[in-house]
GROMACS .gro file of N, CA and C in nm:
model
  468
    1UNK      N    1  12.435  12.751  10.649
    1UNK     CA    2  12.463  12.698  10.530
    1UNK      C    3  12.512  12.573  10.542
    2UNK      N    4  12.614  12.542  10.626
    2UNK     CA    5  12.645  12.422  10.654
    2UNK      C    6  12.579  12.306  10.622
    3UNK      N    7  12.456  12.330  10.739
    3UNK     CA    8  12.330  12.292  10.754
    3UNK      C    9  12.243  12.246  10.618
    4UNK      N   10  12.253  12.349  10.556
    4UNK     CA   11  12.154  12.289  10.423
    4UNK      C   12  12.261  12.197  10.325
    5UNK      N   13  12.392  12.222  10.308
    5UNK     CA   14  12.438  12.178  10.227
    5UNK      C   15  12.469  11.997  10.283
    6UNK      N   16  12.425  11.961  10.428
    6UNK     CA   17  12.450  11.838  10.480
    6UNK      C   18  12.318  11.764  10.427
    7UNK      N   19  12.192  11.858  10.461
    7UNK     CA   20  12.096  11.789  10.416
    7UNK      C   21  12.063  11.767  10.230
    8UNK      N   22  12.117  11.849  10.202
    8UNK     CA   23  12.135  11.818  10.048
    8UNK      C   24  12.213  11.682   9.977
    9UNK      N   25  12.307  11.691  10.066
    9UNK     CA   26  12.410  11.555  10.046
    9UNK      C   27  12.317  11.440  10.068
   10UNK      N   28  12.294  11.454  10.180
   10UNK     CA   29  12.173  11.352  10.212
   10UNK      C   30  12.070  11.259  10.144
   11UNK      N   31  12.006  11.407  10.108
   11UNK     CA   32  11.875  11.365  10.000
   11UNK      C   33  11.946  11.337   9.878
   12UNK      N   34  12.064  11.359   9.870
   12UNK     CA   35  12.118  11.301   9.730
   12UNK      C   36  12.166  11.138   9.732
   13UNK      N   37  12.211  11.129   9.849
   13UNK     CA   38  12.266  10.966   9.887
   13UNK      C   39  12.167  10.881   9.860
   14UNK      N   40  12.037  10.951   9.927
   14UNK     CA   41  11.901  10.809   9.957
   14UNK      C   42  11.830  10.827   9.818
   15UNK      N   43  11.847  10.908   9.742
   15UNK     CA   44  11.803  10.913   9.584
   15UNK      C   45  11.825  10.794   9.522
   16UNK      N   46  11.940  10.776   9.521
   16UNK     CA   47  11.973  10.687   9.435
   16UNK      C   48  11.991  10.518   9.491
   17UNK      N   49  11.958  10.510   9.632
   17UNK     CA   50  11.913  10.360   9.662
   17UNK      C   51  11.816  10.317   9.620
   18UNK      N   52  11.792  10.163   9.627
   18UNK     CA   53  11.733  10.075   9.568
   18UNK      C   54  11.579  10.150   9.687
   19UNK      N   55  11.479  10.099   9.613
   19UNK     CA   56  11.350  10.112   9.750
   19UNK      C   57  11.349   9.968   9.822
   20UNK      N   58  11.303  10.013   9.953
   20UNK     CA   59  11.291   9.883  10.048
   20UNK      C   60  11.147   9.825  10.024
   21UNK      N   61  11.055   9.883   9.962
   21UNK     CA   62  10.911   9.840  10.003
   21UNK      C   63  10.885   9.731   9.877
   22UNK      N   64  10.765   9.680   9.896
   22UNK     CA   65  10.736   9.585   9.788
   22UNK      C   66  10.561   9.630   9.728
   23UNK      N   67  10.534   9.622   9.624
   23UNK     CA   68  10.409   9.623   9.596
   23UNK      C   69  10.339   9.495   9.606
   24UNK      N   70  10.270   9.480   9.750
   24UNK     CA   71  10.215   9.396   9.837
   24UNK      C   72  10.166   9.297   9.761
   25UNK      N   73  10.025   9.260   9.685
   25UNK     CA   74   9.989   9.168   9.663
   25UNK      C   75  10.057   9.083   9.551
   26UNK      N   76  10.152   9.153   9.456
   26UNK     CA   77  10.230   9.088   9.389
   26UNK      C   78  10.348   9.052   9.415
   27UNK      N   79  10.433   9.137   9.504
   27UNK     CA   80  10.571   9.096   9.568
   27UNK      C   81  10.567   9.115   9.724
   28UNK      N   82  10.653   9.012   9.750
   28UNK     CA   83  10.658   8.976   9.899
   28UNK      C   84  10.823   8.977   9.951
   29UNK      N   85  10.805   9.086  10.059
   29UNK     CA   86  10.943   9.049  10.114
   29UNK      C   87  10.989   8.900  10.204
   30UNK      N   88  11.113   8.911  10.189
   30UNK     CA   89  11.169   8.773  10.269
   30UNK      C   90  11.132   8.749  10.411
   31UNK      N   91  11.064   8.648  10.412
   31UNK     CA   92  11.063   8.632  10.561
   31UNK      C   93  11.176   8.611  10.664
   32UNK      N   94  11.208   8.688  10.780
   32UNK     CA   95  11.310   8.669  10.875
   32UNK      C   96  11.311   8.564  10.944
   33UNK      N   97  11.424   8.506  10.948
   33UNK     CA   98  11.418   8.383  11.021
   33UNK      C   99  11.385   8.380  11.195
   34UNK      N  100  11.379   8.485  11.223
   34UNK     CA  101  11.292   8.504  11.377
   34UNK      C  102  11.166   8.537  11.378
   35UNK      N  103  11.110   8.545  11.274
   35UNK     CA  104  10.976   8.594  11.274
   35UNK      C  105  10.915   8.493  11.333
   36UNK      N  106  10.794   8.558  11.436
   36UNK     CA  107  10.702   8.409  11.497
   36UNK      C  108  10.568   8.500  11.432
   37UNK      N  109  10.543   8.386  11.343
   37UNK     CA  110  10.359   8.371  11.288
   37UNK      C  111  10.271   8.302  11.396
   38UNK      N  112  10.175   8.240  11.347
   38UNK     CA  113  10.047   8.191  11.402
   38UNK      C  114  10.139   8.047  11.505
   39UNK      N  115  10.110   7.995  11.600
   39UNK     CA  116  10.105   7.859  11.651
   39UNK      C  117  10.063   7.722  11.523
   40UNK      N  118  10.171   7.630  11.526
   40UNK     CA  119  10.139   7.571  11.459
   40UNK      C  120  10.175   7.400  11.512
   41UNK      N  121  10.112   7.308  11.517
   41UNK     CA  122  10.161   7.179  11.533
   41UNK      C  123  10.235   7.111  11.460
   42UNK      N  124  10.334   7.029  11.532
   42UNK     CA  125  10.438   6.968  11.455
   42UNK      C  126  10.404   6.787  11.425
   43UNK      N  127  10.438   6.735  11.330
   43UNK     CA  128  10.416   6.594  11.304
   43UNK      C  129  10.541   6.524  11.306
   44UNK      N  130  10.549   6.405  11.365
   44UNK     CA  131  10.659   6.310  11.398
   44UNK      C  132  10.647   6.225  11.237
   45UNK      N  133  10.729   6.215  11.161
   45UNK     CA  134  10.751   6.120  11.039
   45UNK      C  135  10.754   5.974  11.037
   46UNK      N  136  10.873   5.955  11.170
   46UNK     CA  137  10.908   5.859  11.139
   46UNK      C  138  10.751   5.783  11.217
   47UNK      N  139  10.692   5.785  11.273
   47UNK     CA  140  10.563   5.708  11.348
   47UNK      C  141  10.460   5.720  11.315
   48UNK      N  142  10.430   5.896  11.199
   48UNK     CA  143  10.324   5.884  11.147
   48UNK      C  144  10.220   5.950  11.228
   49UNK      N  145  10.267   6.029  11.323
   49UNK     CA  146  10.121   6.126  11.399
   49UNK      C  147  10.214   6.245  11.477
   50UNK      N  148  10.148   6.352  11.505
   50UNK     CA  149  10.156   6.445  11.591
   50UNK      C  150  10.244   6.438  11.705
   51UNK      N  151  10.343   6.501  11.748
   51UNK     CA  152  10.415   6.528  11.878
   51UNK      C  153  10.315   6.524  11.996
   52UNK      N  154  10.193   6.613  11.956
   52UNK     CA  155  10.107   6.670  12.079
   52UNK      C  156  10.047   6.539  12.163
   53UNK      N  157  10.041   6.529  12.232
   53UNK     CA  158   9.990   6.461  12.348
   53UNK      C  159   9.844   6.518  12.421
   54UNK      N  160   9.857   6.625  12.376
   54UNK     CA  161   9.726   6.723  12.440
   54UNK      C  162   9.734   6.735  12.591
   55UNK      N  163   9.837   6.720  12.621
   55UNK     CA  164   9.863   6.744  12.808
   55UNK      C  165   9.810   6.869  12.879
   56UNK      N  166   9.780   6.952  12.766
   56UNK     CA  167   9.717   7.123  12.824
   56UNK      C  168   9.812   7.161  12.897
   57UNK      N  169   9.930   7.162  12.894
   57UNK     CA  170  10.033   7.264  12.951
   57UNK      C  171  10.038   7.396  12.884
   58UNK      N  172   9.999   7.396  12.725
   58UNK     CA  173  10.006   7.515  12.644
   58UNK      C  174   9.868   7.603  12.659
   59UNK      N  175   9.757   7.523  12.684
   59UNK     CA  176   9.614   7.573  12.702
   59UNK      C  177   9.643   7.625  12.847
   60UNK      N  178   9.664   7.574  12.954
   60UNK     CA  179   9.661   7.646  13.085
   60UNK      C  180   9.782   7.751  13.085
   61UNK      N  181   9.893   7.776  13.014
   61UNK     CA  182   9.950   7.881  13.046
   61UNK      C  183   9.938   8.000  12.942
   62UNK      N  184   9.838   7.976  12.864
   62UNK     CA  185   9.811   8.104  12.753
   62UNK      C  186   9.746   8.205  12.823
   63UNK      N  187   9.783   8.308  12.814
   63UNK     CA  188   9.747   8.386  12.870
   63UNK      C  189   9.610   8.490  12.815
   64UNK      N  190   9.550   8.457  12.687
   64UNK     CA  191   9.468   8.490  12.644
   64UNK      C  192   9.331   8.363  12.654
   65UNK      N  193   9.398   8.261  12.654
   65UNK     CA  194   9.305   8.125  12.681
   65UNK      C  195   9.229   8.122  12.527
   66UNK      N  196   9.328   8.126  12.411
   66UNK     CA  197   9.280   8.096  12.292
   66UNK      C  198   9.292   7.964  12.241
   67UNK      N  199   9.355   7.873  12.306
   67UNK     CA  200   9.318   7.736  12.263
   67UNK      C  201   9.239   7.603  12.395
   68UNK      N  202   9.171   7.527  12.272
   68UNK     CA  203   9.105   7.396  12.333
   68UNK      C  204   9.220   7.268  12.276
   69UNK      N  205   9.178   7.158  12.375
   69UNK     CA  206   9.221   7.067  12.335
   69UNK      C  207   9.213   6.942  12.411
   70UNK      N  208   9.172   6.788  12.343
   70UNK     CA  209   9.137   6.688  12.393
   70UNK      C  210   9.218   6.590  12.348
   71UNK      N  211   9.248   6.467  12.461
   71UNK     CA  212   9.349   6.347  12.416
   71UNK      C  213   9.244   6.268  12.394
   72UNK      N  214   9.317   6.147  12.337
   72UNK     CA  215   9.279   6.015  12.365
   72UNK      C  216   9.372   5.926  12.343
   73UNK      N  217   9.342   5.791  12.383
   73UNK     CA  218   9.470   5.678  12.370
   73UNK      C  219   9.486   5.675  12.267
   74UNK      N  220   9.629   5.636  12.235
   74UNK     CA  221   9.707   5.606  12.123
   74UNK      C  222   9.732   5.480  12.062
   75UNK      N  223   9.665   5.417  11.954
   75UNK     CA  224   9.638   5.295  11.895
   75UNK      C  225   9.777   5.244  11.893
   76UNK      N  226   9.863   5.324  11.832
   76UNK     CA  227  10.006   5.276  11.838
   76UNK      C  228  10.107   5.274  11.913
   77UNK      N  229  10.055   5.300  12.078
   77UNK     CA  230  10.131   5.279  12.155
   77UNK      C  231  10.099   5.149  12.183
   78UNK      N  232   9.973   5.128  12.182
   78UNK     CA  233   9.936   4.964  12.189
   78UNK      C  234  10.027   4.862  12.149
   79UNK      N  235  10.039   4.914  12.005
   79UNK     CA  236  10.095   4.802  11.899
   79UNK      C  237  10.238   4.801  11.900
   80UNK      N  238  10.282   4.897  11.996
   80UNK     CA  239  10.473   4.904  12.011
   80UNK      C  240  10.509   4.999  11.954
   81UNK      N  241  10.440   5.110  11.883
   81UNK     CA  242  10.515   5.134  11.714
   81UNK      C  243  10.538   5.298  11.781
   82UNK      N  244  10.456   5.342  11.876
   82UNK     CA  245  10.495   5.502  11.886
   82UNK      C  246  10.540   5.453  12.079
   83UNK      N  247  10.616   5.590  12.107
   83UNK     CA  248  10.636   5.606  12.259
   83UNK      C  249  10.537   5.689  12.320
   84UNK      N  250  10.455   5.720  12.257
   84UNK     CA  251  10.327   5.813  12.337
   84UNK      C  252  10.208   5.770  12.370
   85UNK      N  253  10.193   5.752  12.480
   85UNK     CA  254  10.057   5.660  12.559
   85UNK      C  255   9.945   5.717  12.487
   86UNK      N  256   9.924   5.875  12.514
   86UNK     CA  257   9.823   5.994  12.490
   86UNK      C  258   9.838   6.055  12.350
   87UNK      N  259   9.746   6.071  12.289
   87UNK     CA  260   9.807   6.195  12.162
   87UNK      C  261   9.644   6.262  12.118
   88UNK      N  262   9.675   6.363  12.076
   88UNK     CA  263   9.582   6.463  12.048
   88UNK      C  264   9.463   6.427  12.000
   89UNK      N  265   9.350   6.433  12.004
   89UNK     CA  266   9.226   6.416  11.955
   89UNK      C  267   9.189   6.554  11.880
   90UNK      N  268   9.135   6.661  11.918
   90UNK     CA  269   9.102   6.763  11.908
   90UNK      C  270   9.192   6.898  11.953
   91UNK      N  271   9.189   6.979  11.875
   91UNK     CA  272   9.306   7.103  11.923
   91UNK      C  273   9.240   7.203  11.819
   92UNK      N  274   9.210   7.308  11.879
   92UNK     CA  275   9.190   7.435  11.844
   92UNK      C  276   9.231   7.543  11.875
   93UNK      N  277   9.280   7.642  11.804
   93UNK     CA  278   9.320   7.790  11.815
   93UNK      C  279   9.285   7.891  11.775
   94UNK      N  280   9.213   7.956  11.865
   94UNK     CA  281   9.141   8.133  11.801
   94UNK      C  282   9.244   8.180  11.768
   95UNK      N  283   9.304   8.204  11.645
   95UNK     CA  284   9.385   8.317  11.585
   95UNK      C  285   9.335   8.474  11.634
   96UNK      N  286   9.244   8.492  11.653
   96UNK     CA  287   9.176   8.630  11.638
   96UNK      C  288   9.196   8.661  11.794
   97UNK      N  289   9.222   8.558  11.911
   97UNK     CA  290   9.257   8.607  12.035
   97UNK      C  291   9.417   8.599  12.057
   98UNK      N  292   9.457   8.529  11.989
   98UNK     CA  293   9.581   8.481  12.031
   98UNK      C  294   9.684   8.632  11.987
   99UNK      N  295   9.759   8.645  12.075
   99UNK     CA  296   9.843   8.747  12.078
   99UNK      C  297  10.022   8.729  12.038
  100UNK      N  298  10.040   8.582  11.976
  100UNK     CA  299  10.127   8.580  11.906
  100UNK      C  300  10.284   8.551  12.024
  101UNK      N  301  10.271   8.575  12.151
  101UNK     CA  302  10.368   8.587  12.244
  101UNK      C  303  10.421   8.463  12.264
  102UNK      N  304  10.423   8.333  12.218
  102UNK     CA  305  10.514   8.220  12.199
  102UNK      C  306  10.498   8.145  12.344
  103UNK      N  307  10.473   8.172  12.462
  103UNK     CA  308  10.427   8.122  12.585
  103UNK      C  309  10.416   7.956  12.539
  104UNK      N  310  10.318   7.936  12.460
  104UNK     CA  311  10.290   7.781  12.437
  104UNK      C  312  10.429   7.722  12.382
  105UNK      N  313  10.471   7.740  12.296
  105UNK     CA  314  10.602   7.693  12.237
  105UNK      C  315  10.724   7.665  12.337
  106UNK      N  316  10.757   7.791  12.456
  106UNK     CA  317  10.830   7.779  12.544
  106UNK      C  318  10.785   7.665  12.657
  107UNK      N  319  10.642   7.627  12.692
  107UNK     CA  320  10.644   7.534  12.810
  107UNK      C  321  10.561   7.436  12.718
  108UNK      N  322  10.570   7.378  12.611
  108UNK     CA  323  10.535   7.243  12.568
  108UNK      C  324  10.687   7.148  12.599
  109UNK      N  325  10.634   7.052  12.667
  109UNK     CA  326  10.746   6.976  12.709
  109UNK      C  327  10.785   6.841  12.596
  110UNK      N  328  10.699   6.849  12.494
  110UNK     CA  329  10.698   6.750  12.372
  110UNK      C  330  10.768   6.823  12.250
  111UNK      N  331  10.818   6.951  12.228
  111UNK     CA  332  10.837   7.042  12.113
  111UNK      C  333  10.702   6.978  11.998
  112UNK      N  334  10.598   7.016  12.064
  112UNK     CA  335  10.450   6.976  11.944
  112UNK      C  336  10.436   7.088  11.897
  113UNK      N  337  10.451   7.216  11.951
  113UNK     CA  338  10.419   7.310  11.878
  113UNK      C  339  10.518   7.440  11.845
  114UNK      N  340  10.500   7.479  11.735
  114UNK     CA  341  10.564   7.563  11.700
  114UNK      C  342  10.535   7.727  11.664
  115UNK      N  343  10.598   7.827  11.658
  115UNK     CA  344  10.566   7.956  11.586
  115UNK      C  345  10.598   7.937  11.476
  116UNK      N  346  10.488   7.942  11.358
  116UNK     CA  347  10.522   7.921  11.212
  116UNK      C  348  10.524   8.050  11.137
  117UNK      N  349  10.550   8.018  11.009
  117UNK     CA  350  10.609   8.163  10.921
  117UNK      C  351  10.461   8.215  10.917
  118UNK      N  352  10.338   8.156  10.903
  118UNK     CA  353  10.191   8.167  10.866
  118UNK      C  354  10.170   8.332  10.933
  119UNK      N  355  10.136   8.415  10.820
  119UNK     CA  356  10.092   8.563  10.896
  119UNK      C  357   9.963   8.622  10.791
  120UNK      N  358   9.911   8.558  10.677
  120UNK     CA  359   9.854   8.628  10.602
  120UNK      C  360   9.721   8.527  10.612
  121UNK      N  361   9.648   8.510  10.727
  121UNK     CA  362   9.521   8.429  10.757
  121UNK      C  363   9.400   8.502  10.780
  122UNK      N  364   9.345   8.628  10.693
  122UNK     CA  365   9.268   8.719  10.731
  122UNK      C  366   9.137   8.637  10.678
  123UNK      N  367   8.999   8.691  10.719
  123UNK     CA  368   8.905   8.622  10.675
  123UNK      C  369   8.780   8.758  10.707
  124UNK      N  370   8.677   8.743  10.631
  124UNK     CA  371   8.573   8.843  10.677
  124UNK      C  372   8.496   8.821  10.774
  125UNK      N  373   8.470   8.689  10.827
  125UNK     CA  374   8.374   8.627  10.925
  125UNK      C  375   8.439   8.673  11.060
  126UNK      N  376   8.378   8.696  11.149
  126UNK     CA  377   8.436   8.718  11.239
  126UNK      C  378   8.521   8.590  11.347
  127UNK      N  379   8.449   8.481  11.332
  127UNK     CA  380   8.504   8.368  11.379
  127UNK      C  381   8.593   8.287  11.297
  128UNK      N  382   8.617   8.339  11.160
  128UNK     CA  383   8.699   8.261  11.076
  128UNK      C  384   8.797   8.253  11.113
  129UNK      N  385   8.880   8.243  11.173
  129UNK     CA  386   8.991   8.249  11.222
  129UNK      C  387   9.029   8.124  11.347
  130UNK      N  388   8.900   8.045  11.347
  130UNK     CA  389   8.929   7.912  11.431
  130UNK      C  390   9.004   7.838  11.366
  131UNK      N  391   9.133   7.773  11.396
  131UNK     CA  392   9.186   7.686  11.327
  131UNK      C  393   9.203   7.548  11.399
  132UNK      N  394   9.152   7.447  11.336
  132UNK     CA  395   9.137   7.311  11.383
  132UNK      C  396   9.273   7.225  11.393
  133UNK      N  397   9.297   7.107  11.434
  133UNK     CA  398   9.376   7.004  11.434
  133UNK      C  399   9.458   6.990  11.282
  134UNK      N  400   9.363   6.967  11.225
  134UNK     CA  401   9.425   6.943  11.074
  134UNK      C  402   9.492   7.078  10.989
  135UNK      N  403   9.450   7.199  10.997
  135UNK     CA  404   9.523   7.283  10.956
  135UNK      C  405   9.603   7.332  11.070
  136UNK      N  406   9.612   7.304  11.197
  136UNK     CA  407   9.758   7.337  11.261
  136UNK      C  408   9.852   7.226  11.200
  137UNK      N  409   9.857   7.136  11.183
  137UNK     CA  410   9.914   7.002  11.137
  137UNK      C  411   9.982   7.053  10.993
  138UNK      N  412   9.880   7.082  10.925
  138UNK     CA  413   9.921   7.124  10.784
  138UNK      C  414  10.018   7.262  10.797
  139UNK      N  415   9.991   7.354  10.891
  139UNK     CA  416  10.089   7.462  10.881
  139UNK      C  417  10.236   7.440  10.934
  140UNK      N  418  10.229   7.313  11.030
  140UNK     CA  419  10.313   7.269  11.084
  140UNK      C  420  10.418   7.207  11.009
  141UNK      N  421  10.341   7.096  10.901
  141UNK     CA  422  10.417   7.069  10.815
  141UNK      C  423  10.481   7.090  10.686
  142UNK      N  424  10.425   7.253  10.682
  142UNK     CA  425  10.489   7.343  10.593
  142UNK      C  426  10.613   7.400  10.650
  143UNK      N  427  10.616   7.457  10.772
  143UNK     CA  428  10.708   7.496  10.859
  143UNK      C  429  10.841   7.416  10.885
  144UNK      N  430  10.788   7.260  10.892
  144UNK     CA  431  10.928   7.164  10.925
  144UNK      C  432  10.951   7.189  10.768
  145UNK      N  433  10.899   7.173  10.656
  145UNK     CA  434  10.945   7.156  10.526
  145UNK      C  435  11.041   7.258  10.503
  146UNK      N  436  10.995   7.402  10.517
  146UNK     CA  437  11.059   7.543  10.482
  146UNK      C  438  11.169   7.557  10.587
  147UNK      N  439  11.164   7.482  10.701
  147UNK     CA  440  11.321   7.529  10.781
  147UNK      C  441  11.408   7.403  10.845
  148UNK      N  442  11.324   7.278  10.793
  148UNK     CA  443  11.398   7.173  10.834
  148UNK      C  444  11.418   7.149  10.973
  149UNK      N  445  11.310   7.204  11.033
  149UNK     CA  446  11.279   7.184  11.202
  149UNK      C  447  11.288   7.071  11.243
  150UNK      N  448  11.337   7.035  11.349
  150UNK     CA  449  11.366   6.887  11.435
  150UNK      C  450  11.370   6.905  11.566
  151UNK      N  451  11.307   6.805  11.655
  151UNK     CA  452  11.266   6.806  11.795
  151UNK      C  453  11.386   6.858  11.857
  152UNK      N  454  11.416   6.927  11.992
  152UNK     CA  455  11.540   6.924  12.039
  152UNK      C  456  11.610   6.805  12.077
  153UNK      N  457  11.517   6.669  12.123
  153UNK     CA  458  11.558   6.545  12.145
  153UNK      C  459  11.647   6.511  12.036
  154UNK      N  460  11.598   6.510  11.897
  154UNK     CA  461  11.682   6.457  11.809
  154UNK      C  462  11.806   6.519  11.759
  155UNK      N  463  11.824   6.660  11.840
  155UNK     CA  464  11.936   6.723  11.754
  155UNK      C  465  12.037   6.699  11.850
  156UNK      N  466  12.041   6.675  12.018
  156UNK     CA  467  12.109   6.625  12.123
  156UNK      C  468  12.196   6.508  12.101
   0.00000   0.00000   0.00000
């Protein structure tokens, strides 16, 4: 009898609570600050170029080998406007293979890659989630604007 009353009391308490669900296409729950979405490349506004130098550390450490990158000589370095000798020429991530582990962010020496808040990137094509340099930079710029992100070197 006492157990039945406890169960009834619990039901009554939860009956008048606000629902925590959202009607998905129209409503979205807020994204938590610790959420790790897909990787994105960051942009250096002071110089006007990506932080990435295509050093390949993230590519070598990725457990699924879902990244590809190439580098080129940085023309702004020759002019004395940039501290980076090399700069990324092409960068591609196959988001279908990415397991969102964050290893690429941890091993990056230049704070050039972050785990963004991007998560709704589905397509109907099997190879439709290959994201190239421009798309990665756009994702990174959105993340930087949303969070006020700055590299660790500037914070210290």
